[in-house]
């Protein structure tokens, strides 16, 4: 609370993560805007073990440029070097900022601030959310130069780009894609990446087990809590994303109803006739497809 305002006034619009009034959606909107403006070559970069490899000495130097109070500096340094208990053994970290700690996101932004500034000064369109970033360019030559420059800058910080997860992508070519903040970008559109989709389906699966002892209305209400939150983030996905998910969720519901009547196996046959989509709608089911269609109509 004390030091964030000191640095926040200097952070630039490249950075969107863990900042007041900014977030994932702002970063995604900027990526979408740049793609439509012709920045179709993308440097899809990944920092290797970023939070674990932040150099304490270099970070403290960055802090000392803006903070004069030795008590605050000593407190931050003691936090960084706090001993860690692992496998019943204590050890003192030589680098890194503990993930999950309240101050780590701010420290991570401070550490990459000079990278943000240098890339913007060179005229590159970088969009960063914590350690996840992409650089959007108008040509292959520009993208190659951007990758070379950002590689140089992060190496100066003692960081490394993950070779297997860093690539140049021509989004105008079939089959070429990149992922950023949970979305998969390809063919001029976007949809949830496979990992995001699987996480959502795993959560729904846990809430729709065949034997759960709850009424269908209670189950639907519980599922809606997950679906509504997930839709709020992924609502700008391609329209084909939502209808198959609705169908899969309703099949889960029908399988539960089969169990109520001692039926075996998953939903099949005439279950969709006995329990049509309207049946679940009347029980309050939040349809992803209907919500997306309503969004398009309002737009």
PDB file of C-alpha atoms in Angstrom:
ATOM      1  CA  UNK A   1       0.000   0.000   0.000  1.00  0.00           C
ATOM      2  CA  UNK A   2       2.915   2.333   0.696  1.00  0.00           C
ATOM      3  CA  UNK A   3       5.143   1.661  -2.286  1.00  0.00           C
ATOM      4  CA  UNK A   4       2.630   0.795  -5.017  1.00  0.00           C
ATOM      5  CA  UNK A   5       1.653   4.452  -5.759  1.00  0.00           C
ATOM      6  CA  UNK A   6       5.347   5.337  -6.117  1.00  0.00           C
ATOM      7  CA  UNK A   7       5.792   2.953  -9.028  1.00  0.00           C
ATOM      8  CA  UNK A   8       2.271   2.932 -10.448  1.00  0.00           C
ATOM      9  CA  UNK A   9       2.642   6.498 -11.703  1.00  0.00           C
ATOM     10  CA  UNK A  10       5.656   5.376 -13.783  1.00  0.00           C
ATOM     11  CA  UNK A  11       4.327   2.087 -15.180  1.00  0.00           C
ATOM     12  CA  UNK A  12       3.273   2.329 -18.837  1.00  0.00           C
ATOM     13  CA  UNK A  13       0.322   0.988 -20.808  1.00  0.00           C
ATOM     14  CA  UNK A  14       2.277  -2.075 -21.969  1.00  0.00           C
ATOM     15  CA  UNK A  15       1.669  -3.683 -18.566  1.00  0.00           C
ATOM     16  CA  UNK A  16      -1.820  -4.846 -17.544  1.00  0.00           C
ATOM     17  CA  UNK A  17      -1.306  -7.398 -14.767  1.00  0.00           C
ATOM     18  CA  UNK A  18      -1.995  -6.644 -11.090  1.00  0.00           C
ATOM     19  CA  UNK A  19      -2.558  -2.951 -11.665  1.00  0.00           C
ATOM     20  CA  UNK A  20      -5.315  -0.672 -10.437  1.00  0.00           C
ATOM     21  CA  UNK A  21      -7.965  -0.188 -13.123  1.00  0.00           C
ATOM     22  CA  UNK A  22      -6.383  -2.699 -15.518  1.00  0.00           C
ATOM     23  CA  UNK A  23      -6.846  -6.395 -16.086  1.00  0.00           C
ATOM     24  CA  UNK A  24      -6.951  -9.348 -18.461  1.00  0.00           C
ATOM     25  CA  UNK A  25      -9.797  -7.935 -20.533  1.00  0.00           C
ATOM     26  CA  UNK A  26      -7.881  -4.720 -21.206  1.00  0.00           C
ATOM     27  CA  UNK A  27      -4.895  -6.726 -22.436  1.00  0.00           C
ATOM     28  CA  UNK A  28      -7.108  -8.913 -24.631  1.00  0.00           C
ATOM     29  CA  UNK A  29      -8.890  -5.894 -26.099  1.00  0.00           C
ATOM     30  CA  UNK A  30      -5.542  -4.360 -27.027  1.00  0.00           C
ATOM     31  CA  UNK A  31      -4.408  -7.581 -28.722  1.00  0.00           C
ATOM     32  CA  UNK A  32      -7.683  -7.747 -30.665  1.00  0.00           C
ATOM     33  CA  UNK A  33      -7.378  -4.112 -31.709  1.00  0.00           C
ATOM     34  CA  UNK A  34      -3.793  -4.542 -32.925  1.00  0.00           C
ATOM     35  CA  UNK A  35      -4.635  -7.684 -34.895  1.00  0.00           C
ATOM     36  CA  UNK A  36      -7.431  -5.846 -36.694  1.00  0.00           C
ATOM     37  CA  UNK A  37      -5.071  -2.936 -37.364  1.00  0.00           C
ATOM     38  CA  UNK A  38      -2.725  -5.182 -39.332  1.00  0.00           C
ATOM     39  CA  UNK A  39      -0.284  -6.313 -36.659  1.00  0.00           C
ATOM     40  CA  UNK A  40      -0.617  -9.912 -37.776  1.00  0.00           C
ATOM     41  CA  UNK A  41       2.888 -11.183 -36.956  1.00  0.00           C
ATOM     42  CA  UNK A  42       3.074 -12.175 -33.289  1.00  0.00           C
ATOM     43  CA  UNK A  43       6.020 -12.919 -31.043  1.00  0.00           C
ATOM     44  CA  UNK A  44       4.520 -15.478 -28.680  1.00  0.00           C
ATOM     45  CA  UNK A  45       7.003 -15.454 -25.782  1.00  0.00           C
ATOM     46  CA  UNK A  46       7.276 -17.340 -22.511  1.00  0.00           C
ATOM     47  CA  UNK A  47       9.628 -16.501 -19.640  1.00  0.00           C
ATOM     48  CA  UNK A  48      11.143 -19.584 -18.089  1.00  0.00           C
ATOM     49  CA  UNK A  49      10.382 -19.840 -14.337  1.00  0.00           C
ATOM     50  CA  UNK A  50      10.060 -16.072 -14.061  1.00  0.00           C
ATOM     51  CA  UNK A  51       9.042 -15.665 -10.422  1.00  0.00           C
ATOM     52  CA  UNK A  52      11.716 -18.128  -9.305  1.00  0.00           C
ATOM     53  CA  UNK A  53      14.565 -16.429 -11.205  1.00  0.00           C
ATOM     54  CA  UNK A  54      14.158 -12.752 -10.278  1.00  0.00           C
ATOM     55  CA  UNK A  55      17.579 -11.613  -9.059  1.00  0.00           C
ATOM     56  CA  UNK A  56      17.378 -10.134  -5.578  1.00  0.00           C
ATOM     57  CA  UNK A  57      20.308  -7.755  -6.016  1.00  0.00           C
ATOM     58  CA  UNK A  58      18.994  -6.347  -9.289  1.00  0.00           C
ATOM     59  CA  UNK A  59      15.486  -5.973  -7.860  1.00  0.00           C
ATOM     60  CA  UNK A  60      16.776  -4.145  -4.788  1.00  0.00           C
ATOM     61  CA  UNK A  61      18.684  -1.759  -7.064  1.00  0.00           C
ATOM     62  CA  UNK A  62      15.432  -0.979  -8.900  1.00  0.00           C
ATOM     63  CA  UNK A  63      13.697  -0.303  -5.578  1.00  0.00           C
ATOM     64  CA  UNK A  64      16.515   1.876  -4.233  1.00  0.00           C
ATOM     65  CA  UNK A  65      16.113   4.254  -7.162  1.00  0.00           C
ATOM     66  CA  UNK A  66      12.683   5.284  -5.848  1.00  0.00           C
ATOM     67  CA  UNK A  67      12.669   4.340  -2.153  1.00  0.00           C
ATOM     68  CA  UNK A  68      15.015   6.041   0.340  1.00  0.00           C
ATOM     69  CA  UNK A  69      13.599   4.627   3.575  1.00  0.00           C
ATOM     70  CA  UNK A  70      16.069   1.942   4.681  1.00  0.00           C
ATOM     71  CA  UNK A  71      13.448   0.339   6.945  1.00  0.00           C
ATOM     72  CA  UNK A  72      11.176  -0.347   3.981  1.00  0.00           C
ATOM     73  CA  UNK A  73      14.063  -1.678   1.894  1.00  0.00           C
ATOM     74  CA  UNK A  74      15.208  -3.957   4.729  1.00  0.00           C
ATOM     75  CA  UNK A  75      11.660  -5.255   5.155  1.00  0.00           C
ATOM     76  CA  UNK A  76      11.392  -6.131   1.441  1.00  0.00           C
ATOM     77  CA  UNK A  77      14.821  -7.772   1.407  1.00  0.00           C
ATOM     78  CA  UNK A  78      14.018  -9.842   4.490  1.00  0.00           C
ATOM     79  CA  UNK A  79      10.792 -10.911   2.815  1.00  0.00           C
ATOM     80  CA  UNK A  80      12.705 -12.046  -0.292  1.00  0.00           C
ATOM     81  CA  UNK A  81      15.241 -13.982   1.755  1.00  0.00           C
ATOM     82  CA  UNK A  82      12.761 -15.529   4.167  1.00  0.00           C
ATOM     83  CA  UNK A  83      13.703 -19.156   4.769  1.00  0.00           C
ATOM     84  CA  UNK A  84      11.587 -21.831   3.135  1.00  0.00           C
ATOM     85  CA  UNK A  85      10.700 -25.178   4.692  1.00  0.00           C
ATOM     86  CA  UNK A  86      10.746 -27.957   2.108  1.00  0.00           C
ATOM     87  CA  UNK A  87      10.940 -31.700   2.824  1.00  0.00           C
ATOM     88  CA  UNK A  88      11.621 -30.891   6.505  1.00  0.00           C
ATOM     89  CA  UNK A  89      14.690 -28.831   5.538  1.00  0.00           C
ATOM     90  CA  UNK A  90      15.119 -25.071   5.755  1.00  0.00           C
ATOM     91  CA  UNK A  91      16.816 -23.207   2.907  1.00  0.00           C
ATOM     92  CA  UNK A  92      17.278 -19.559   1.986  1.00  0.00           C
ATOM     93  CA  UNK A  93      16.363 -18.569  -1.598  1.00  0.00           C
ATOM     94  CA  UNK A  94      19.100 -16.868  -3.630  1.00  0.00           C
ATOM     95  CA  UNK A  95      16.622 -15.548  -6.213  1.00  0.00           C
ATOM     96  CA  UNK A  96      12.915 -15.284  -6.879  1.00  0.00           C
ATOM     97  CA  UNK A  97       9.857 -13.709  -5.328  1.00  0.00           C
ATOM     98  CA  UNK A  98       7.446 -16.070  -3.541  1.00  0.00           C
ATOM     99  CA  UNK A  99       4.298 -16.592  -5.627  1.00  0.00           C
ATOM    100  CA  UNK A 100       1.070 -16.020  -3.739  1.00  0.00           C
ATOM    101  CA  UNK A 101       2.546 -13.360  -1.469  1.00  0.00           C
ATOM    102  CA  UNK A 102       0.740 -10.029  -1.529  1.00  0.00           C
ATOM    103  CA  UNK A 103       3.749  -7.992  -2.680  1.00  0.00           C
ATOM    104  CA  UNK A 104       5.113 -10.376  -5.342  1.00  0.00           C
ATOM    105  CA  UNK A 105       2.917  -9.118  -8.238  1.00  0.00           C
ATOM    106  CA  UNK A 106       4.118  -5.547  -7.653  1.00  0.00           C
ATOM    107  CA  UNK A 107       7.758  -6.635  -7.441  1.00  0.00           C
ATOM    108  CA  UNK A 108       7.383  -8.629 -10.663  1.00  0.00           C
ATOM    109  CA  UNK A 109       6.066  -5.538 -12.484  1.00  0.00           C
ATOM    110  CA  UNK A 110       8.887  -3.397 -11.102  1.00  0.00           C
ATOM    111  CA  UNK A 111      11.460  -5.917 -12.306  1.00  0.00           C
ATOM    112  CA  UNK A 112      10.120  -5.885 -15.884  1.00  0.00           C
ATOM    113  CA  UNK A 113       9.355  -2.169 -16.039  1.00  0.00           C
ATOM    114  CA  UNK A 114      12.623  -1.322 -17.816  1.00  0.00           C
ATOM    115  CA  UNK A 115      11.872  -4.023 -20.399  1.00  0.00           C
ATOM    116  CA  UNK A 116       8.467  -2.432 -21.002  1.00  0.00           C
ATOM    117  CA  UNK A 117      10.037   0.999 -21.451  1.00  0.00           C
ATOM    118  CA  UNK A 118      12.791  -0.193 -23.785  1.00  0.00           C
ATOM    119  CA  UNK A 119      10.394  -2.097 -26.042  1.00  0.00           C
ATOM    120  CA  UNK A 120       8.018   0.869 -26.275  1.00  0.00           C
ATOM    121  CA  UNK A 121      10.905   3.258 -26.966  1.00  0.00           C
ATOM    122  CA  UNK A 122      11.937   0.977 -29.849  1.00  0.00           C
ATOM    123  CA  UNK A 123       8.421   1.261 -31.286  1.00  0.00           C
ATOM    124  CA  UNK A 124       7.241  -2.289 -30.580  1.00  0.00           C
ATOM    125  CA  UNK A 125       3.653  -3.101 -29.585  1.00  0.00           C
ATOM    126  CA  UNK A 126       4.073  -5.367 -26.562  1.00  0.00           C
ATOM    127  CA  UNK A 127       1.147  -6.457 -24.389  1.00  0.00           C
ATOM    128  CA  UNK A 128       2.189  -7.899 -21.025  1.00  0.00           C
ATOM    129  CA  UNK A 129       0.269  -9.428 -18.135  1.00  0.00           C
ATOM    130  CA  UNK A 130       2.799 -10.261 -15.389  1.00  0.00           C
ATOM    131  CA  UNK A 131       5.225 -12.749 -16.991  1.00  0.00           C
ATOM    132  CA  UNK A 132       2.923 -13.546 -19.934  1.00  0.00           C
ATOM    133  CA  UNK A 133       3.404 -11.307 -22.970  1.00  0.00           C
ATOM    134  CA  UNK A 134       3.073 -11.058 -26.742  1.00  0.00           C
ATOM    135  CA  UNK A 135       4.588  -8.591 -29.215  1.00  0.00           C
ATOM    136  CA  UNK A 136       2.485  -7.726 -32.259  1.00  0.00           C
ATOM    137  CA  UNK A 137       4.211  -6.648 -35.470  1.00  0.00           C
ATOM    138  CA  UNK A 138       3.354  -5.849 -39.092  1.00  0.00           C
ATOM    139  CA  UNK A 139       6.004  -8.000 -40.776  1.00  0.00           C
ATOM    140  CA  UNK A 140       8.214 -11.029 -40.269  1.00  0.00           C
ATOM    141  CA  UNK A 141      11.311  -8.813 -40.287  1.00  0.00           C
ATOM    142  CA  UNK A 142       9.884  -6.629 -37.532  1.00  0.00           C
ATOM    143  CA  UNK A 143       8.872  -9.691 -35.497  1.00  0.00           C
ATOM    144  CA  UNK A 144      12.360 -11.183 -35.764  1.00  0.00           C
ATOM    145  CA  UNK A 145      13.906  -7.892 -34.653  1.00  0.00           C
ATOM    146  CA  UNK A 146      11.438  -7.627 -31.752  1.00  0.00           C
ATOM    147  CA  UNK A 147      12.262 -11.138 -30.583  1.00  0.00           C
ATOM    148  CA  UNK A 148      15.986 -10.408 -30.744  1.00  0.00           C
ATOM    149  CA  UNK A 149      15.548  -7.187 -28.753  1.00  0.00           C
ATOM    150  CA  UNK A 150      13.339  -8.632 -26.025  1.00  0.00           C
ATOM    151  CA  UNK A 151      15.678 -11.634 -25.705  1.00  0.00           C
ATOM    152  CA  UNK A 152      18.565  -9.237 -25.118  1.00  0.00           C
ATOM    153  CA  UNK A 153      16.605  -7.218 -22.552  1.00  0.00           C
ATOM    154  CA  UNK A 154      15.438 -10.173 -20.470  1.00  0.00           C
ATOM    155  CA  UNK A 155      18.925 -11.693 -20.508  1.00  0.00           C
ATOM    156  CA  UNK A 156      20.250  -8.450 -19.033  1.00  0.00           C
ATOM    157  CA  UNK A 157      17.805  -9.072 -16.185  1.00  0.00           C
ATOM    158  CA  UNK A 158      19.108 -12.600 -15.685  1.00  0.00           C
ATOM    159  CA  UNK A 159      15.961 -14.100 -17.202  1.00  0.00           C
ATOM    160  CA  UNK A 160      15.500 -16.621 -20.008  1.00  0.00           C
ATOM    161  CA  UNK A 161      12.916 -17.061 -22.730  1.00  0.00           C
ATOM    162  CA  UNK A 162      11.637 -20.636 -22.879  1.00  0.00           C
ATOM    163  CA  UNK A 163      12.978 -21.885 -26.221  1.00  0.00           C
ATOM    164  CA  UNK A 164      10.242 -24.505 -26.728  1.00  0.00           C
ATOM    165  CA  UNK A 165       7.423 -22.086 -25.884  1.00  0.00           C
ATOM    166  CA  UNK A 166       8.597 -18.992 -27.763  1.00  0.00           C
ATOM    167  CA  UNK A 167       7.791 -18.634 -31.454  1.00  0.00           C
ATOM    168  CA  UNK A 168       6.944 -16.291 -34.318  1.00  0.00           C
ATOM    169  CA  UNK A 169       3.394 -16.633 -35.610  1.00  0.00           C
ATOM    170  CA  UNK A 170       1.936 -15.369 -38.879  1.00  0.00           C
ATOM    171  CA  UNK A 171      -1.724 -15.229 -37.960  1.00  0.00           C
ATOM    172  CA  UNK A 172      -2.743 -14.895 -41.621  1.00  0.00           C
ATOM    173  CA  UNK A 173      -1.426 -18.356 -42.435  1.00  0.00           C
ATOM    174  CA  UNK A 174      -3.654 -21.443 -41.940  1.00  0.00           C
ATOM    175  CA  UNK A 175      -2.763 -23.521 -38.904  1.00  0.00           C
ATOM    176  CA  UNK A 176      -0.676 -20.824 -37.210  1.00  0.00           C
ATOM    177  CA  UNK A 177      -1.912 -19.666 -33.819  1.00  0.00           C
ATOM    178  CA  UNK A 178      -0.914 -18.334 -30.422  1.00  0.00           C
ATOM    179  CA  UNK A 179      -2.345 -18.409 -26.908  1.00  0.00           C
ATOM    180  CA  UNK A 180      -2.655 -15.538 -24.465  1.00  0.00           C
ATOM    181  CA  UNK A 181      -4.483 -15.208 -21.154  1.00  0.00           C
ATOM    182  CA  UNK A 182      -6.596 -18.319 -21.580  1.00  0.00           C
ATOM    183  CA  UNK A 183      -7.569 -17.661 -25.217  1.00  0.00           C
ATOM    184  CA  UNK A 184      -6.478 -19.414 -28.403  1.00  0.00           C
ATOM    185  CA  UNK A 185      -6.087 -16.986 -31.340  1.00  0.00           C
ATOM    186  CA  UNK A 186      -6.356 -18.419 -34.851  1.00  0.00           C
ATOM    187  CA  UNK A 187      -7.940 -17.615 -38.234  1.00  0.00           C
ATOM    188  CA  UNK A 188      -8.809 -14.072 -37.211  1.00  0.00           C
ATOM    189  CA  UNK A 189     -10.865 -15.138 -34.222  1.00  0.00           C
ATOM    190  CA  UNK A 190     -10.424 -16.575 -30.735  1.00  0.00           C
ATOM    191  CA  UNK A 191     -11.853 -19.218 -28.462  1.00  0.00           C
ATOM    192  CA  UNK A 192     -10.909 -20.749 -25.098  1.00  0.00           C
ATOM    193  CA  UNK A 193      -7.653 -22.648 -25.232  1.00  0.00           C
ATOM    194  CA  UNK A 194      -7.832 -26.364 -24.561  1.00  0.00           C
ATOM    195  CA  UNK A 195      -6.506 -26.053 -21.006  1.00  0.00           C
ATOM    196  CA  UNK A 196      -9.154 -23.428 -20.134  1.00  0.00           C
ATOM    197  CA  UNK A 197     -11.909 -25.543 -21.660  1.00  0.00           C
ATOM    198  CA  UNK A 198     -10.810 -28.681 -19.833  1.00  0.00           C
ATOM    199  CA  UNK A 199     -10.664 -26.842 -16.516  1.00  0.00           C
ATOM    200  CA  UNK A 200     -14.233 -25.634 -17.005  1.00  0.00           C
ATOM    201  CA  UNK A 201     -15.481 -29.105 -17.942  1.00  0.00           C
ATOM    202  CA  UNK A 202     -13.678 -30.676 -14.965  1.00  0.00           C
ATOM    203  CA  UNK A 203     -15.488 -28.282 -12.619  1.00  0.00           C
ATOM    204  CA  UNK A 204     -18.873 -29.034 -14.209  1.00  0.00           C
ATOM    205  CA  UNK A 205     -18.116 -32.764 -14.067  1.00  0.00           C
ATOM    206  CA  UNK A 206     -17.530 -32.567 -10.310  1.00  0.00           C
ATOM    207  CA  UNK A 207     -20.844 -30.748  -9.848  1.00  0.00           C
ATOM    208  CA  UNK A 208     -22.858 -33.219 -11.941  1.00  0.00           C
ATOM    209  CA  UNK A 209     -21.878 -36.599 -10.578  1.00  0.00           C
ATOM    210  CA  UNK A 210     -24.505 -39.261 -11.124  1.00  0.00           C
ATOM    211  CA  UNK A 211     -25.030 -39.888  -7.399  1.00  0.00           C
ATOM    212  CA  UNK A 212     -25.200 -36.581  -5.552  1.00  0.00           C
ATOM    213  CA  UNK A 213     -28.413 -36.604  -3.505  1.00  0.00           C
ATOM    214  CA  UNK A 214     -29.610 -33.214  -4.741  1.00  0.00           C
ATOM    215  CA  UNK A 215     -32.599 -32.102  -6.760  1.00  0.00           C
ATOM    216  CA  UNK A 216     -32.093 -31.110 -10.386  1.00  0.00           C
ATOM    217  CA  UNK A 217     -32.962 -27.493  -9.534  1.00  0.00           C
ATOM    218  CA  UNK A 218     -30.185 -27.418  -6.920  1.00  0.00           C
ATOM    219  CA  UNK A 219     -27.685 -28.953  -9.336  1.00  0.00           C
ATOM    220  CA  UNK A 220     -28.575 -26.465 -12.064  1.00  0.00           C
ATOM    221  CA  UNK A 221     -28.226 -23.561  -9.648  1.00  0.00           C
ATOM    222  CA  UNK A 222     -24.758 -24.805  -8.667  1.00  0.00           C
ATOM    223  CA  UNK A 223     -23.692 -25.309 -12.298  1.00  0.00           C
ATOM    224  CA  UNK A 224     -24.950 -21.829 -13.215  1.00  0.00           C
ATOM    225  CA  UNK A 225     -22.544 -20.248 -10.735  1.00  0.00           C
ATOM    226  CA  UNK A 226     -19.630 -21.727 -12.667  1.00  0.00           C
ATOM    227  CA  UNK A 227     -21.090 -21.183 -16.140  1.00  0.00           C
ATOM    228  CA  UNK A 228     -21.965 -17.531 -15.593  1.00  0.00           C
ATOM    229  CA  UNK A 229     -18.479 -16.676 -14.324  1.00  0.00           C
ATOM    230  CA  UNK A 230     -16.799 -18.619 -17.131  1.00  0.00           C
ATOM    231  CA  UNK A 231     -19.012 -16.983 -19.755  1.00  0.00           C
ATOM    232  CA  UNK A 232     -18.267 -13.503 -18.445  1.00  0.00           C
ATOM    233  CA  UNK A 233     -14.576 -14.038 -19.257  1.00  0.00           C
ATOM    234  CA  UNK A 234     -14.908 -16.056 -22.473  1.00  0.00           C
ATOM    235  CA  UNK A 235     -18.026 -14.396 -23.916  1.00  0.00           C
ATOM    236  CA  UNK A 236     -16.067 -12.908 -26.820  1.00  0.00           C
ATOM    237  CA  UNK A 237     -15.130 -16.352 -28.141  1.00  0.00           C
ATOM    238  CA  UNK A 238     -16.252 -17.595 -31.556  1.00  0.00           C
ATOM    239  CA  UNK A 239     -19.976 -18.366 -31.539  1.00  0.00           C
ATOM    240  CA  UNK A 240     -19.388 -22.066 -32.230  1.00  0.00           C
ATOM    241  CA  UNK A 241     -17.805 -22.385 -28.776  1.00  0.00           C
ATOM    242  CA  UNK A 242     -21.030 -22.368 -26.789  1.00  0.00           C
ATOM    243  CA  UNK A 243     -23.641 -24.675 -28.314  1.00  0.00           C
ATOM    244  CA  UNK A 244     -21.584 -27.898 -27.923  1.00  0.00           C
ATOM    245  CA  UNK A 245     -20.898 -27.017 -24.289  1.00  0.00           C
ATOM    246  CA  UNK A 246     -24.605 -26.545 -23.629  1.00  0.00           C
ATOM    247  CA  UNK A 247     -25.304 -29.940 -25.184  1.00  0.00           C
ATOM    248  CA  UNK A 248     -22.604 -31.617 -23.101  1.00  0.00           C
ATOM    249  CA  UNK A 249     -23.908 -30.071 -19.853  1.00  0.00           C
ATOM    250  CA  UNK A 250     -27.504 -31.086 -20.579  1.00  0.00           C
ATOM    251  CA  UNK A 251     -26.332 -34.646 -21.292  1.00  0.00           C
ATOM    252  CA  UNK A 252     -24.776 -34.626 -17.830  1.00  0.00           C
ATOM    253  CA  UNK A 253     -28.146 -33.531 -16.407  1.00  0.00           C
ATOM    254  CA  UNK A 254     -30.043 -36.247 -18.311  1.00  0.00           C
ATOM    255  CA  UNK A 255     -27.613 -38.890 -17.080  1.00  0.00           C
ATOM    256  CA  UNK A 256     -28.381 -37.842 -13.501  1.00  0.00           C
ATOM    257  CA  UNK A 257     -32.104 -38.098 -14.229  1.00  0.00           C
ATOM    258  CA  UNK A 258     -31.581 -41.622 -15.608  1.00  0.00           C
ATOM    259  CA  UNK A 259     -30.092 -42.521 -12.271  1.00  0.00           C
ATOM    260  CA  UNK A 260     -33.142 -41.199 -10.438  1.00  0.00           C
ATOM    261  CA  UNK A 261     -35.265 -43.767 -12.291  1.00  0.00           C
ATOM    262  CA  UNK A 262     -32.698 -46.588 -11.915  1.00  0.00           C
ATOM    263  CA  UNK A 263     -31.631 -46.240 -15.525  1.00  0.00           C
ATOM    264  CA  UNK A 264     -28.084 -47.280 -16.390  1.00  0.00           C
ATOM    265  CA  UNK A 265     -25.363 -45.643 -18.450  1.00  0.00           C
ATOM    266  CA  UNK A 266     -25.155 -42.154 -19.875  1.00  0.00           C
ATOM    267  CA  UNK A 267     -27.977 -40.193 -21.492  1.00  0.00           C
ATOM    268  CA  UNK A 268     -29.052 -41.707 -24.796  1.00  0.00           C
ATOM    269  CA  UNK A 269     -32.036 -42.779 -26.852  1.00  0.00           C
ATOM    270  CA  UNK A 270     -35.164 -40.798 -26.107  1.00  0.00           C
ATOM    271  CA  UNK A 271     -33.825 -38.990 -23.032  1.00  0.00           C
ATOM    272  CA  UNK A 272     -33.701 -35.731 -24.983  1.00  0.00           C
ATOM    273  CA  UNK A 273     -37.382 -36.204 -25.864  1.00  0.00           C
ATOM    274  CA  UNK A 274     -38.435 -37.037 -22.319  1.00  0.00           C
ATOM    275  CA  UNK A 275     -36.356 -34.137 -20.972  1.00  0.00           C
ATOM    276  CA  UNK A 276     -36.077 -31.539 -23.775  1.00  0.00           C
ATOM    277  CA  UNK A 277     -33.940 -28.427 -23.523  1.00  0.00           C
ATOM    278  CA  UNK A 278     -36.963 -26.440 -22.390  1.00  0.00           C
ATOM    279  CA  UNK A 279     -37.230 -28.643 -19.294  1.00  0.00           C
ATOM    280  CA  UNK A 280     -33.842 -27.417 -18.029  1.00  0.00           C
ATOM    281  CA  UNK A 281     -34.543 -23.862 -19.128  1.00  0.00           C
ATOM    282  CA  UNK A 282     -37.692 -23.842 -17.006  1.00  0.00           C
ATOM    283  CA  UNK A 283     -35.569 -24.981 -14.046  1.00  0.00           C
ATOM    284  CA  UNK A 284     -33.382 -21.919 -14.539  1.00  0.00           C
ATOM    285  CA  UNK A 285     -30.491 -23.350 -16.560  1.00  0.00           C
ATOM    286  CA  UNK A 286     -28.084 -20.641 -17.796  1.00  0.00           C
ATOM    287  CA  UNK A 287     -27.565 -21.417 -21.477  1.00  0.00           C
ATOM    288  CA  UNK A 288     -24.154 -20.324 -22.760  1.00  0.00           C
ATOM    289  CA  UNK A 289     -25.434 -20.260 -26.339  1.00  0.00           C
ATOM    290  CA  UNK A 290     -28.500 -18.158 -25.500  1.00  0.00           C
ATOM    291  CA  UNK A 291     -26.377 -15.764 -23.435  1.00  0.00           C
ATOM    292  CA  UNK A 292     -23.936 -15.311 -26.333  1.00  0.00           C
ATOM    293  CA  UNK A 293     -26.765 -14.793 -28.820  1.00  0.00           C
ATOM    294  CA  UNK A 294     -28.280 -12.150 -26.564  1.00  0.00           C
ATOM    295  CA  UNK A 295     -24.871 -10.470 -26.317  1.00  0.00           C
ATOM    296  CA  UNK A 296     -24.563 -10.295 -30.110  1.00  0.00           C
ATOM    297  CA  UNK A 297     -28.076  -8.888 -30.461  1.00  0.00           C
ATOM    298  CA  UNK A 298     -27.430  -6.202 -27.854  1.00  0.00           C
ATOM    299  CA  UNK A 299     -24.152  -5.317 -29.577  1.00  0.00           C
TER     300      UNK A 299
END
